[in-house]
Coordinates of C-alpha atoms and ligand atoms in Angstrom, one line a residue:
X1 CA 32.1 -28.7 34.8
X2 CA 35.2 -28.4 32.5
X3 CA 35.1 -24.7 32.3
X4 CA 35.0 -24.1 35.9
X5 CA 38.4 -24.0 36.7
X6 CA 39.7 -21.4 34.1
X7 CA 36.9 -19.5 34.9
X8 CA 37.7 -19.3 38.8
X9 CA 41.3 -18.2 37.2
X10 CA 39.7 -15.8 35.4
X11 CA 37.5 -14.2 38.7
X12 CA 41.3 -14.6 41.2
X13 CA 42.9 -12.4 38.3
X14 CA 40.0 -9.8 38.5
X15 CA 39.4 -9.5 42.3
X16 CA 43.5 -9.3 42.1
X17 CA 43.0 -6.1 39.9
X18 CA 40.3 -4.3 41.8
X19 CA 42.0 -5.2 44.6
X20 CA 45.3 -3.6 42.9
X21 CA 43.3 -0.9 41.9
X22 CA 42.0 0.2 45.5
X23 CA 44.9 -0.4 47.0
X24 CA 46.6 3.0 45.1
X25 CA 43.6 4.9 44.9
X26 CA 43.3 4.8 48.5
X27 CA 47.3 5.7 49.1
X28 CA 46.7 8.9 46.1
X29 CA 43.6 10.1 47.9
X30 CA 45.1 10.1 51.1
X31 CA 48.1 12.1 49.4
X32 CA 45.8 14.3 47.9
X33 CA 44.4 15.2 51.5
X34 CA 48.0 15.3 52.6
X35 CA 48.8 18.1 49.7
X36 CA 45.6 20.1 49.8
X37 CA 46.1 20.7 53.9
X38 CA 49.8 21.7 53.8
X39 CA 49.5 23.8 50.7
X40 CA 46.1 25.3 50.5
X41 CA 45.2 26.2 47.0
X42 CA 44.6 30.6 47.2
X43 CA 43.0 32.7 44.1
X44 CA 43.4 36.0 46.6
X45 CA 45.7 38.8 45.2
X46 CA 48.8 39.3 46.5
X47 CA 49.4 43.1 47.1
X48 CA 52.5 45.4 49.2
X49 CA 51.4 46.1 53.0
X50 CA 52.0 49.6 52.2
X51 CA 49.3 49.7 50.1
X52 CA 47.1 48.1 52.1
X53 CA 47.5 50.3 55.2
X54 CA 47.0 53.4 52.8
X55 CA 43.8 52.6 51.5
X56 CA 42.4 51.4 55.2
X57 CA 43.8 54.4 56.4
X58 CA 41.9 56.2 53.4
X59 CA 38.5 54.5 54.6
X60 CA 39.0 52.0 51.0
X61 CA 39.1 49.0 53.1
X62 CA 36.0 47.6 54.9
X63 CA 37.8 44.2 56.6
X64 CA 41.4 43.2 57.6
X65 CA 41.6 39.3 58.8
X66 CA 44.7 38.6 60.5
X67 CA 45.9 35.3 61.2
X68 CA 49.1 35.1 62.4
X69 CA 51.6 37.3 59.6
X70 CA 48.8 36.6 57.4
X71 CA 46.1 39.0 56.2
X72 CA 43.1 39.0 54.2
X73 CA 41.7 41.8 52.9
X74 CA 38.0 42.2 52.1
X75 CA 37.8 46.1 50.0
X76 CA 34.7 48.5 50.5
X77 CA 32.8 47.1 47.9
X78 CA 33.6 43.7 48.1
X79 CA 31.6 41.0 50.5
X80 CA 34.7 38.6 51.4
X81 CA 38.4 38.7 50.8
X82 CA 40.1 39.5 47.5
X83 CA 43.6 40.3 47.9
X84 CA 46.1 39.1 50.4
X85 CA 49.3 40.5 52.3
X86 CA 52.1 39.6 54.7
X87 CA 53.0 41.5 57.7
X88 CA 56.3 41.8 59.4
X89 CA 55.8 42.9 62.5
X90 CA 53.1 41.6 65.8
X91 CA 51.0 44.2 64.8
X92 CA 49.4 46.0 62.3
X93 CA 49.4 49.6 63.5
X94 CA 52.8 49.4 64.1
X95 CA 53.2 49.1 60.3
X96 CA 51.1 52.7 60.0
X97 CA 47.4 51.9 60.7
X98 CA 45.3 54.7 62.0
X99 CA 44.0 53.3 65.8
X100 CA 40.9 55.5 64.1
X101 CA 40.7 54.4 60.6
X102 CA 37.5 52.8 59.5
X103 CA 38.1 49.5 58.8
X104 CA 36.9 46.2 60.6
X105 CA 40.2 44.4 61.9
X106 CA 39.4 40.6 63.1
X107 CA 41.9 38.5 64.5
X108 CA 42.0 35.3 64.3
X109 CA 44.2 32.9 66.1
X110 CA 46.7 31.4 63.9
X111 CA 45.5 27.9 62.8
X112 CA 47.3 24.7 63.8
X113 CA 46.4 22.4 61.3
X114 CA 48.9 22.8 59.1
X115 CA 51.1 21.9 61.3
X116 CA 49.3 19.0 63.3
X117 CA 49.4 17.8 59.6
X118 CA 53.0 17.8 58.9
X119 CA 53.5 16.2 62.9
X120 CA 50.8 13.5 61.4
X121 CA 52.9 12.8 58.0
X122 CA 56.3 12.5 59.9
X123 CA 54.6 10.1 62.1
X124 CA 52.2 8.0 59.3
X125 CA 54.5 8.1 56.4
X126 CA 57.3 6.0 57.6
X127 CA 54.9 3.7 59.3
X128 CA 52.8 3.3 55.8
X129 CA 56.1 2.7 53.6
X130 CA 56.7 -0.2 56.6
X131 CA 53.3 -1.4 56.2
X132 CA 53.5 -1.3 52.4
X133 CA 56.8 -2.8 52.3
X134 CA 55.9 -5.7 54.5
X135 CA 53.0 -6.3 52.7
X136 CA 54.7 -6.6 49.5
X137 CA 57.0 -8.8 50.9
X138 CA 54.5 -11.2 52.5
X139 CA 52.9 -11.7 48.7
X140 CA 56.7 -12.7 47.3
X141 CA 56.6 -14.8 50.0
X142 CA 53.4 -16.0 49.6
X143 CA 54.0 -16.5 45.8
X144 CA 57.1 -18.7 46.6
X145 CA 55.3 -20.7 49.1
X146 CA 52.1 -21.5 46.6
X147 CA 55.3 -22.9 43.8
X148 CA 57.1 -25.0 46.9
X149 CA 53.9 -26.4 47.7
X150 CA 52.9 -26.3 43.7
X151 CA 55.5 -28.7 43.2
X152 CA 54.3 -31.8 44.0
X153 CA 51.2 -30.6 41.9
X154 CA 50.5 -32.5 39.0
X155 CA 50.9 -30.1 35.9
X156 CA 47.9 -31.9 33.8
X157 CA 46.3 -29.6 31.6
X158 CA 42.6 -29.4 31.8
X159 CA 40.5 -29.4 27.5
X160 CA 37.2 -27.7 28.4
X161 CA 34.3 -29.5 26.4
X162 CA 33.4 -27.0 24.3
X163 CA 36.1 -25.2 23.1
X164 CA 38.9 -27.3 21.7
X165 CA 36.0 -30.6 21.6
X166 CA 37.6 -33.4 19.6
X167 CA 35.2 -35.8 18.1
X168 CA 35.7 -39.0 15.9
X169 CA 34.8 -37.1 12.9
X170 CA 37.8 -35.2 13.3
X171 CA 40.3 -38.1 13.0
X172 CA 40.4 -39.8 9.7
X173 CA 40.7 -44.1 9.4
X174 CA 41.9 -45.5 12.6
X175 CA 38.6 -47.4 12.3
X176 CA 39.3 -50.6 14.5
X177 CA 40.6 -47.9 17.0
X178 CA 38.0 -45.8 16.9
X179 CA 35.5 -48.8 16.7
X180 CA 37.0 -50.2 19.9
X181 CA 37.3 -46.4 21.7
X182 CA 33.9 -46.4 21.1
X183 CA 33.2 -48.8 24.2
X184 CA 34.9 -46.8 26.5
X185 CA 32.8 -44.0 25.5
X186 CA 29.5 -45.7 26.4
X187 CA 31.4 -46.9 29.5
X188 CA 31.6 -43.2 30.5
X189 CA 28.1 -42.3 29.4
X190 CA 25.8 -44.8 30.5
X191 CA 27.7 -46.8 33.4
X192 CA 24.9 -47.9 34.7
X193 CA 23.8 -50.1 32.0
X194 CA 26.9 -51.7 32.6
X195 CA 26.7 -52.1 36.8
X196 CA 23.0 -53.4 36.4
X197 CA 24.7 -56.0 35.0
X198 CA 27.4 -57.1 37.6
X199 CA 29.7 -55.8 35.4
X200 CA 33.3 -53.9 36.1
X201 CA 34.0 -51.1 33.9
X202 CA 37.7 -51.1 32.9
X203 CA 39.9 -48.8 34.1
X204 CA 42.8 -48.6 32.1
X205 CA 43.5 -48.2 28.3
X206 CA 46.4 -48.6 26.6
X207 CA 47.0 -47.1 23.0
X208 CA 50.1 -48.4 21.1
X209 CA 51.3 -46.8 17.8
X210 CA 54.2 -44.5 16.5
X211 CA 54.6 -41.3 17.0
X212 CA 52.2 -38.9 15.5
X213 CA 49.8 -41.9 14.9
X214 CA 46.7 -39.1 16.7
X215 CA 47.1 -41.2 20.0
X216 CA 46.7 -38.1 21.7
X217 CA 44.0 -37.0 19.1
X218 CA 41.9 -39.8 20.0
X219 CA 41.8 -39.9 23.6
X220 CA 40.6 -36.6 23.1
X221 CA 37.7 -37.4 21.6
X222 CA 37.0 -40.5 23.6
X223 CA 35.9 -37.2 26.6
X224 CA 34.7 -35.2 23.2
X225 CA 32.4 -37.8 22.3
X226 CA 31.5 -38.6 26.0
X227 CA 31.3 -35.0 27.0
X228 CA 33.5 -35.3 30.0
X229 CA 36.6 -33.5 31.1
X230 CA 40.1 -34.3 30.0
X231 CA 42.9 -34.3 31.7
X232 CA 46.0 -34.6 29.7
X233 CA 49.8 -35.3 31.1
X234 CA 53.0 -36.7 29.6
X235 CA 54.9 -39.3 31.8
X236 CA 57.5 -36.9 31.6
X237 CA 56.0 -34.3 33.5
X238 CA 55.9 -36.4 36.9
X239 CA 59.2 -37.0 37.2
X240 CA 61.8 -34.6 38.6
X241 CA 65.1 -34.3 40.0
X242 CA 63.3 -35.1 43.2
X243 CA 62.1 -38.7 44.9
X244 CA 58.7 -38.1 45.5
X245 CA 57.7 -35.6 43.5
X246 CA 56.4 -38.0 41.0
X247 CA 54.0 -40.0 43.2
X248 CA 53.1 -36.8 44.7
X249 CA 51.7 -35.3 41.4
X250 CA 50.0 -39.1 41.2
X251 CA 48.3 -38.6 43.7
X252 CA 47.1 -34.9 42.5
X253 CA 46.3 -36.0 39.5
X254 CA 43.9 -38.8 40.6
X255 CA 42.4 -36.3 43.2
X256 CA 41.5 -34.1 40.9
X257 CA 40.0 -35.8 38.2
X258 CA 38.1 -38.2 41.3
X259 CA 36.4 -35.0 41.7
X260 CA 35.6 -34.5 38.1
X261 CA 34.3 -37.6 37.5
X262 CA 32.8 -39.2 35.0
X263 CA 36.5 -37.9 32.7
X264 CA 39.4 -39.4 31.3
X265 CA 43.1 -39.0 32.1
X266 CA 45.4 -39.2 29.7
X267 CA 49.2 -39.8 30.3
X268 CA 51.3 -39.3 27.0
X269 CA 54.6 -41.8 27.0
X270 CA 53.8 -43.6 29.7
X271 CA 57.0 -45.4 29.1
X272 CA 58.7 -42.8 30.7
X273 CA 57.4 -44.2 34.0
X274 CA 56.0 -47.0 33.3
X275 CA 59.6 -49.1 32.5
X276 CA 60.1 -52.1 33.1
X277 CA 61.4 -51.5 37.1
X278 CA 65.2 -53.0 37.4
X279 CA 68.1 -53.1 39.0
X280 CA 67.2 -50.3 41.1
X281 CA 70.3 -48.3 40.7
X282 CA 70.3 -44.4 40.6
X283 CA 68.1 -41.7 41.7
X284 CA 66.5 -41.2 39.1
X285 CA 65.5 -44.7 38.9
X286 CA 64.1 -45.0 42.1
X287 CA 62.0 -41.6 41.4
X288 CA 60.7 -43.3 38.8
X289 CA 59.9 -46.6 40.6
X290 CA 58.0 -44.7 43.5
X291 CA 56.0 -42.6 40.6
X292 CA 55.1 -46.0 38.3
X293 CA 53.9 -47.3 42.3
X294 CA 51.6 -44.1 43.0
X295 CA 50.0 -44.8 39.7
X296 CA 49.5 -48.4 40.0
X297 CA 47.7 -47.8 43.9
X298 CA 45.7 -45.3 42.8
X299 CA 44.2 -47.7 40.0
X300 CA 43.7 -50.2 42.4
X301 CA 42.1 -47.5 44.4
X302 CA 39.5 -46.9 42.1
X303 CA 36.0 -48.1 44.0
X304 CA 33.1 -49.2 42.0
X305 CA 31.7 -45.9 41.9
X306 CA 34.8 -43.9 40.3
X307 CA 33.8 -43.3 36.8
X308 CA 37.3 -42.3 35.6
X309 CA 39.3 -44.1 32.7
X310 CA 43.3 -43.8 32.3
X311 CA 43.9 -43.8 28.7
X312 CA 47.8 -44.3 28.6
X313 CA 49.7 -43.8 25.1
X314 CA 53.2 -45.7 24.5
X315 CA 55.1 -46.5 21.2
X316 CA 56.9 -49.0 23.1
X317 CA 54.3 -51.7 24.9
X318 CA 56.8 -54.2 24.7
X319 CA 58.9 -51.9 27.4
X320 CA 56.1 -51.5 29.2
X321 CA 56.3 -52.8 33.3
X322 CA 54.1 -56.3 33.0
X323 CA 52.2 -55.0 36.9
X324 CA 51.4 -51.8 34.5
X325 CA 48.8 -54.4 32.4
X326 CA 47.8 -56.6 34.5
X327 CA 43.7 -57.3 34.9
X328 CA 42.2 -54.0 36.5
X329 CA 45.1 -51.7 35.2
X330 CA 45.5 -51.2 31.8
X331 CA 44.1 -54.3 30.7
X332 CA 42.4 -53.4 27.1
X333 CA 44.9 -52.3 24.6
X334 CA 44.5 -50.9 21.6
X335 CA 46.4 -50.7 18.0
X336 CA 46.7 -48.0 16.0
X337 CA 48.7 -48.4 13.3
X338 CA 50.2 -46.5 10.6
X339 CA 47.5 -45.1 7.8
X340 CA 47.4 -47.3 4.8
X341 CA 47.1 -45.4 1.1
X342 CA 42.9 -44.9 1.4
X343 CA 43.0 -43.1 4.8
X344 CA 46.8 -41.5 4.6
X345 CA 44.1 -40.0 1.6
X346 CA 41.3 -39.2 4.1
X347 CA 44.0 -38.0 6.4
X348 CA 44.9 -35.4 3.6
X349 CA 41.8 -34.9 2.8
X350 CA 41.4 -33.5 6.3
X351 CA 43.8 -31.2 6.4
X352 CA 43.4 -29.7 3.1
X353 CA 40.4 -29.2 3.9
X354 CA 40.9 -25.3 4.4
X355 CA 43.8 -24.6 2.1
X356 CA 43.0 -23.2 -0.9
X357 CA 44.3 -25.8 -4.1
X358 CA 44.0 -26.0 -7.5
X359 CA 43.2 -28.5 -9.9
X360 CA 46.8 -29.9 -10.4
X361 CA 47.0 -31.1 -6.8
X362 CA 46.5 -34.8 -6.6
X363 CA 45.8 -36.2 -3.2
X364 CA 45.3 -39.5 -4.0
X365 CA 48.8 -39.3 -5.8
X366 CA 50.2 -38.2 -2.9
X367 CA 48.8 -40.8 -0.7
X368 CA 50.5 -43.3 -3.2
X369 CA 53.5 -41.8 -2.5
X370 CA 53.7 -41.4 1.6
X371 CA 54.0 -45.2 2.5
X372 CA 55.5 -45.2 6.0
X373 CA 54.1 -41.8 6.9
X374 CA 52.0 -40.8 10.4
X375 CA 48.9 -38.9 10.5
X376 CA 51.6 -36.1 11.7
X377 CA 53.8 -36.4 8.9
X378 CA 51.0 -35.7 6.4
X379 CA 49.7 -32.5 8.9
X380 CA 53.1 -31.6 8.5
X381 CA 53.0 -32.1 4.6
X382 CA 49.8 -30.0 4.0
X383 CA 51.1 -27.2 5.9
X384 CA 54.5 -26.7 4.6
X385 CA 52.6 -27.1 1.1
X386 CA 51.0 -24.2 2.4
X387 CA 54.3 -22.3 3.4
X388 CA 55.8 -22.6 0.2
X389 CA 52.6 -21.4 -1.6
X390 CA 52.4 -18.8 0.6
X391 CA 55.8 -17.8 0.6
X392 CA 55.7 -17.5 -3.3
X393 CA 52.8 -15.4 -3.0
X394 CA 50.7 -17.6 -4.6
X395 CA 46.8 -17.4 -3.9
X396 CA 46.3 -21.5 -4.4
X397 CA 48.3 -24.7 -3.8
X398 CA 49.6 -26.5 -6.6
X399 CA 51.1 -29.5 -7.1
X400 CA 54.3 -28.2 -7.5
X401 CA 54.5 -27.3 -3.6
X402 CA 53.4 -30.5 -2.8
X403 CA 55.9 -32.0 -4.5
X404 CA 58.5 -30.0 -2.0
X405 CA 56.5 -30.1 0.5
X406 CA 56.5 -33.9 0.4
X407 CA 60.2 -34.5 -0.4
X408 CA 60.9 -32.1 2.7
X409 CA 59.1 -33.8 4.9
X410 CA 60.4 -36.8 3.7
X411 CA 64.2 -36.0 3.5
X412 CA 65.0 -32.5 4.4
X413 CA 65.2 -29.1 2.6
X414 CA 67.3 -29.0 -0.5
X415 CA 70.5 -27.0 0.3
X416 CA 70.8 -25.2 -3.1
X417 CA 73.9 -22.4 -1.2
X418 CA 76.1 -25.9 -0.5
X419 CA 79.1 -25.2 -2.8
X420 CA 80.2 -28.7 -4.2
X421 CA 83.6 -28.4 -6.2
X422 CA 83.1 -30.2 -9.8
X423 CA 85.2 -33.2 -8.6
X424 CA 82.5 -33.5 -5.8
X425 CA 79.8 -33.0 -7.8
X426 CA 81.2 -35.7 -10.6
X427 CA 81.7 -38.4 -7.8
X428 CA 77.8 -37.9 -6.2
X429 CA 76.7 -37.9 -9.3
X430 CA 78.1 -41.5 -9.6
X431 CA 77.4 -42.6 -6.9
X432 CA 74.2 -41.9 -6.7
X433 CA 73.9 -43.0 -10.5
X434 CA 75.2 -46.4 -8.6
X435 CA 72.6 -46.5 -5.7
X436 CA 69.9 -45.9 -8.7
X437 CA 71.3 -48.3 -11.6
X438 CA 71.7 -51.6 -8.9
X439 CA 68.1 -50.9 -7.5
X440 CA 66.4 -50.6 -11.0
X441 CA 68.1 -53.6 -12.2
X442 CA 67.8 -56.0 -9.4
X443 CA 64.4 -57.7 -9.9
X444 CA 63.0 -57.8 -6.4
X445 CA 63.8 -53.8 -5.3
X446 CA 61.1 -51.2 -5.2
X447 CA 61.6 -49.0 -8.3
X448 CA 63.4 -45.6 -8.0
X449 CA 61.3 -42.8 -8.1
X450 CA 63.4 -39.7 -8.4
X451 CA 67.8 -39.1 -8.3
X452 CA 69.3 -35.8 -7.4
X453 CA 72.7 -34.3 -7.2
X454 CA 71.5 -31.4 -5.5
X455 CA 72.2 -31.7 -1.5
X456 CA 69.1 -32.2 0.4
X457 CA 68.9 -32.6 4.6
X458 CA 72.6 -33.8 5.3
X459 CA 73.0 -35.4 2.5
X460 CA 75.1 -34.9 -1.3
X461 CA 72.4 -36.2 -3.2
X462 CA 69.7 -38.8 -3.2
X463 CA 68.3 -41.7 -5.1
X464 CA 64.7 -42.2 -3.7
X465 CA 62.9 -46.0 -4.5
X466 CA 59.4 -46.2 -3.5
X467 CA 57.3 -48.7 -3.7
X468 CA 54.5 -48.9 -6.0
X469 CA 51.8 -49.9 -3.3
X470 CA 51.9 -50.8 0.4
X471 CA 53.4 -53.3 2.0
X472 CA 53.2 -55.1 5.4
X473 CA 56.1 -57.6 5.0
X474 CA 59.3 -57.8 3.6
X475 CA 61.3 -60.8 2.3
X476 CA 64.8 -61.8 2.3
X477 CA 65.1 -61.6 -1.4
X478 CA 63.7 -57.7 -1.3
X479 CA 65.9 -56.9 2.2
X480 CA 68.8 -58.5 0.1
X481 CA 68.2 -55.9 -3.3
X482 CA 68.0 -53.0 -0.2
X483 CA 71.3 -54.0 1.1
X484 CA 72.9 -54.1 -2.4
X485 CA 71.3 -51.1 -3.5
X486 CA 72.3 -49.4 -0.3
X487 CA 76.3 -50.0 -1.2
X488 CA 75.7 -49.2 -4.7
X489 CA 77.0 -45.9 -4.4
X490 CA 80.7 -47.3 -2.6
X491 CA 81.1 -49.7 -5.0
X492 CA 80.4 -46.9 -8.2
X493 CA 82.5 -44.9 -6.3
X494 CA 85.0 -47.5 -5.9
X495 CA 84.6 -48.8 -9.9
X496 CA 85.7 -45.2 -11.4
X497 CA 88.2 -43.6 -8.7
X498 CA 89.6 -46.7 -7.7
X499 CA 90.2 -48.9 -4.5
X500 CA 91.6 -45.4 -2.6
X501 CA 89.5 -42.9 -4.4
X502 CA 86.4 -44.0 -2.0
X503 CA 84.8 -41.0 0.0
X504 CA 82.6 -40.3 2.8
X505 CA 79.8 -40.0 0.9
X506 CA 79.3 -43.5 1.4
X507 CA 78.6 -43.6 5.3
X508 CA 75.3 -43.3 6.2
X509 CA 74.5 -46.0 3.6
X510 CA 76.9 -48.5 5.1
X511 CA 75.9 -47.7 8.4
X512 CA 71.9 -48.5 7.3
X513 CA 73.0 -51.9 5.2
X514 CA 74.8 -52.5 8.6
X515 CA 71.5 -52.0 10.8
X516 CA 69.2 -53.8 8.1
X517 CA 71.0 -56.7 8.5
X518 CA 71.7 -57.4 12.1
X519 CA 67.7 -56.8 11.8
X520 CA 68.0 -59.7 9.3
X521 CA 69.8 -61.5 11.4
X522 CA 68.6 -60.7 14.9
X523 CA 65.1 -59.7 14.8
X524 CA 63.8 -61.3 11.7
X525 CA 65.6 -64.9 11.8
X526 CA 66.8 -64.5 8.3
X527 CA 70.4 -65.9 8.8
X528 CA 72.0 -68.5 7.0
X529 CA 73.1 -70.3 9.9
X530 CA 70.9 -68.9 12.4
X531 CA 67.8 -68.9 10.2
X532 CA 64.5 -69.1 12.6
X533 CA 66.1 -68.1 15.6
X534 CA 66.2 -64.5 17.1
X535 CA 67.9 -62.8 19.8
X536 CA 65.9 -60.0 20.8
X537 CA 67.3 -57.6 23.1
X538 CA 65.6 -55.0 24.9
X539 CA 67.7 -52.0 23.9
X540 CA 65.4 -49.8 25.9
X541 CA 66.2 -50.1 29.3
X542 CA 68.2 -47.6 31.6
X543 CA 72.2 -47.8 31.0
X544 CA 72.3 -48.9 34.8
X545 CA 69.9 -51.8 33.4
X546 CA 72.0 -52.6 30.5
X547 CA 75.0 -53.2 32.2
X548 CA 73.9 -55.3 34.7
X549 CA 71.7 -57.4 32.4
X550 CA 73.0 -60.6 30.9
X551 CA 73.0 -60.9 26.7
X552 CA 70.1 -63.7 26.0
X553 CA 72.3 -65.9 24.1
X554 CA 76.3 -66.9 24.6
X555 CA 79.5 -65.3 23.3
X556 CA 79.4 -68.0 20.5
X557 CA 76.1 -66.8 18.8
X558 CA 77.6 -63.4 19.2
X559 CA 80.1 -64.4 16.9
X560 CA 78.4 -66.1 14.4
X561 CA 75.9 -63.0 14.7
X562 CA 78.6 -61.1 14.1
X563 CA 79.9 -63.2 11.1
X564 CA 76.2 -63.5 9.5
X565 CA 76.0 -59.9 9.4
X566 CA 79.6 -59.4 7.1
X567 CA 78.2 -62.4 5.2
X568 CA 75.4 -60.6 4.3
X569 CA 77.5 -56.6 3.7
X570 CA 79.6 -58.8 1.6
X571 CA 76.8 -60.7 -0.6
X572 CA 75.3 -57.3 -0.8
X573 CA 78.6 -55.7 -2.6
X574 CA 79.6 -58.3 -4.5
X575 CA 75.8 -58.4 -5.9
X576 CA 75.9 -54.6 -6.5
X577 CA 79.5 -54.9 -8.4
X578 CA 78.1 -57.6 -10.5
X579 CA 75.2 -55.1 -11.6
X580 CA 78.1 -52.0 -11.9
X581 CA 80.3 -54.1 -13.9
X582 CA 77.9 -55.2 -16.4
X583 CA 76.2 -52.0 -17.2
X584 CA 79.3 -50.0 -16.6
X585 CA 78.1 -47.6 -20.0
X586 CA 75.0 -46.8 -18.2
X587 CA 76.7 -45.6 -15.2
X588 CA 78.1 -43.0 -17.1
X589 CA 75.3 -42.0 -19.3
X590 CA 73.0 -41.3 -15.9
X591 CA 75.8 -39.9 -14.2
X592 CA 76.3 -37.3 -16.8
X593 CA 73.0 -37.0 -17.3
X594 CA 72.6 -35.5 -13.8
X595 CA 75.7 -33.8 -14.0
X596 CA 73.2 -31.7 -16.4
X597 CA 69.7 -32.1 -15.2
X598 CA 70.8 -32.5 -11.6
X599 CA 67.5 -34.3 -11.0
X600 CA 65.5 -37.3 -12.7
X601 CA 62.6 -38.2 -12.5
X602 CA 61.1 -41.6 -12.5
X603 CA 60.3 -41.7 -16.3
X604 CA 63.5 -40.3 -17.1
X605 CA 66.0 -42.6 -15.2
X606 CA 63.6 -45.3 -17.0
X607 CA 64.4 -43.9 -20.3
X608 CA 67.9 -43.6 -19.9
X609 CA 68.3 -47.3 -18.1
X610 CA 66.5 -48.7 -21.2
X611 CA 68.6 -51.7 -22.5
X612 CA 70.6 -52.9 -18.4
X613 CA 70.8 -55.9 -17.8
X614 CA 70.6 -58.1 -14.6
X615 CA 73.8 -60.4 -14.6
X616 CA 73.1 -64.3 -13.7
X617 CA 75.4 -64.2 -10.9
X618 CA 73.6 -61.6 -9.1
X619 CA 70.1 -63.5 -9.4
X620 CA 69.0 -65.3 -6.2
X621 CA 66.2 -67.1 -7.4
X622 CA 64.4 -67.4 -11.0
Ligands
LIG1 P1 50.1 -39.1 19.0 O1 49.8 -38.5 20.3 O2 50.0 -40.6 18.1 O3 51.9 -38.6 18.7 P2 48.7 -37.0 18.0 O4 47.7 -37.6 18.2 O5 49.6 -36.0 18.7 O6 49.5 -38.0 17.8 O7 49.1 -36.3 16.5 C1 49.6 -35.1 15.8 C2 48.7 -34.5 14.5 O8 48.4 -35.4 13.8 C3 47.4 -34.4 15.1 O9 47.7 -32.8 15.8 C4 46.6 -34.4 13.8 O10 47.3 -32.8 13.2 C5 47.8 -35.2 13.4 N1 47.0 -37.0 12.4 C6 47.5 -37.7 13.2 N2 46.9 -38.9 13.1 C7 45.6 -38.1 12.4 C8 44.2 -38.7 11.9 N3 44.2 -39.9 11.8 N4 43.3 -37.8 11.0 C9 43.1 -36.6 11.1 N5 45.0 -36.1 11.6 C10 45.2 -36.4 12.3

């Protein structure tokens, strides 16, 4: 069923081409007939009239066929005319032909076909031009009409079942999600089994997970496994400038789907239309609400016989309107988490399946380094590695390309062309050394993985910490060490160049540190005075919502939050200062090594920093 539509489209195109061809063939044919009639081809030899008259008087010509002023001449030894001449006056005898010459003179009344054709042409051609012009205009107008009519049509893409079929086996990891969705496959395949027992088949399943975790792939795999058509549309595609368009698109999509049942409708980014309905100010808002209402109406309208299941994806389930999540709508939820180490390895294997690699490539090691990466990130890394290898004219991908691809995806490409003067280079070296030493010395920080003063992405240099294993939770000590090491760069600059020697190089560190500190206080209940309290603010709403909604805490609490955040940052700065002062000589050593080598790996950093000490005052616990 699914491949029908494209076929129909194909047929339409062929018949269009045929009609177009036929139209021009007729035009050319008519033109040729006109031409042939008006300018008849003649292969007769032109001869002078005086010559004709002389030869006729001599008896050398059998017949003269006269039509108007044209004379066709048949010489004595010929059976049909071979020559042609033109007479000037009305009678051939006046031109000198003897009355008794032995020649047959045949006078044919002048033809009016040419003239008629001319007259006809003068009448028909303009009419023809006008008709063609109108046909052209009509078609144009019809096209526009179609466009206008199609405005309310959904732009859902229908995927065929054979060519682009995705199966669960194409998706690495995500075992829990696959298990949950297997049930949906069963509903689609054997609806009767459930109906016989009086069970209602669910109408909507919400796939919740970070971007790139494979939600779209999973939805397609459900369709692939069940062998049903798959309509895919993004939430944002419903909404246009005009109110009502979204709703009509929803109607269109559901009616298409019902015709193709059993089938899957996949709405990506449902939060684009399914956010909590709020103040109702602003046109876009109304449009969103109407679209959302229409989705609800359509889902409620499914009767027991309609075997259409709507899968919707979002990474912000918390901002969705509760009406969407009520029983009978999106009442099932499948959570898709970021892949764990073994899943990351499996995903990498899937994406390296068709890429030749040499023996230096260790996907398990890469999987270990890529905690927090989504499936899409890993797919991107695999692709980058192949691109880098191809650019280096290699036949196989090696570990070098893999490492570069990983770093590129994680922090952006190296910018070797960015020119830094010697002072900036030195400052960067001290800055990064500051981060590295604080991170290295503090007990609850992840180890340093790499330090570089080659600009990458938007930064001057990078100090990179990687957890030795996947972690699900972060404790207060770990957060505080992250804050301290983030401040390490600025503090190192301060130690070396004085209080006024600090630069903008630490801007992003400070921003990140403040974000983490706020998150600790507001979302994680990790403040000192505000311990175990959470002040969650939904920041997903539109501007009008934000303006009209009250903060869920008092002004005093807001002040306390600010104070808590400031305290955390001050403490982090203090600890970073203690660590760097205690290990001042190592700061010079590491900065020097960085200036020389530009990039230092984990083992090299460990070697240089052997002998660093954790000052007692910087300790948070025993
Ligand atoms: P989402 O819809 O969650 O944003 P997609 O389904 O579009 O993510 O995934 C993007 C790409 O990431 C896929 O095309 C695929 O190449 C890759 N990918 C994500 N997860 C997996 C997985 N578990 N196994 C294999 N590839 C994956």
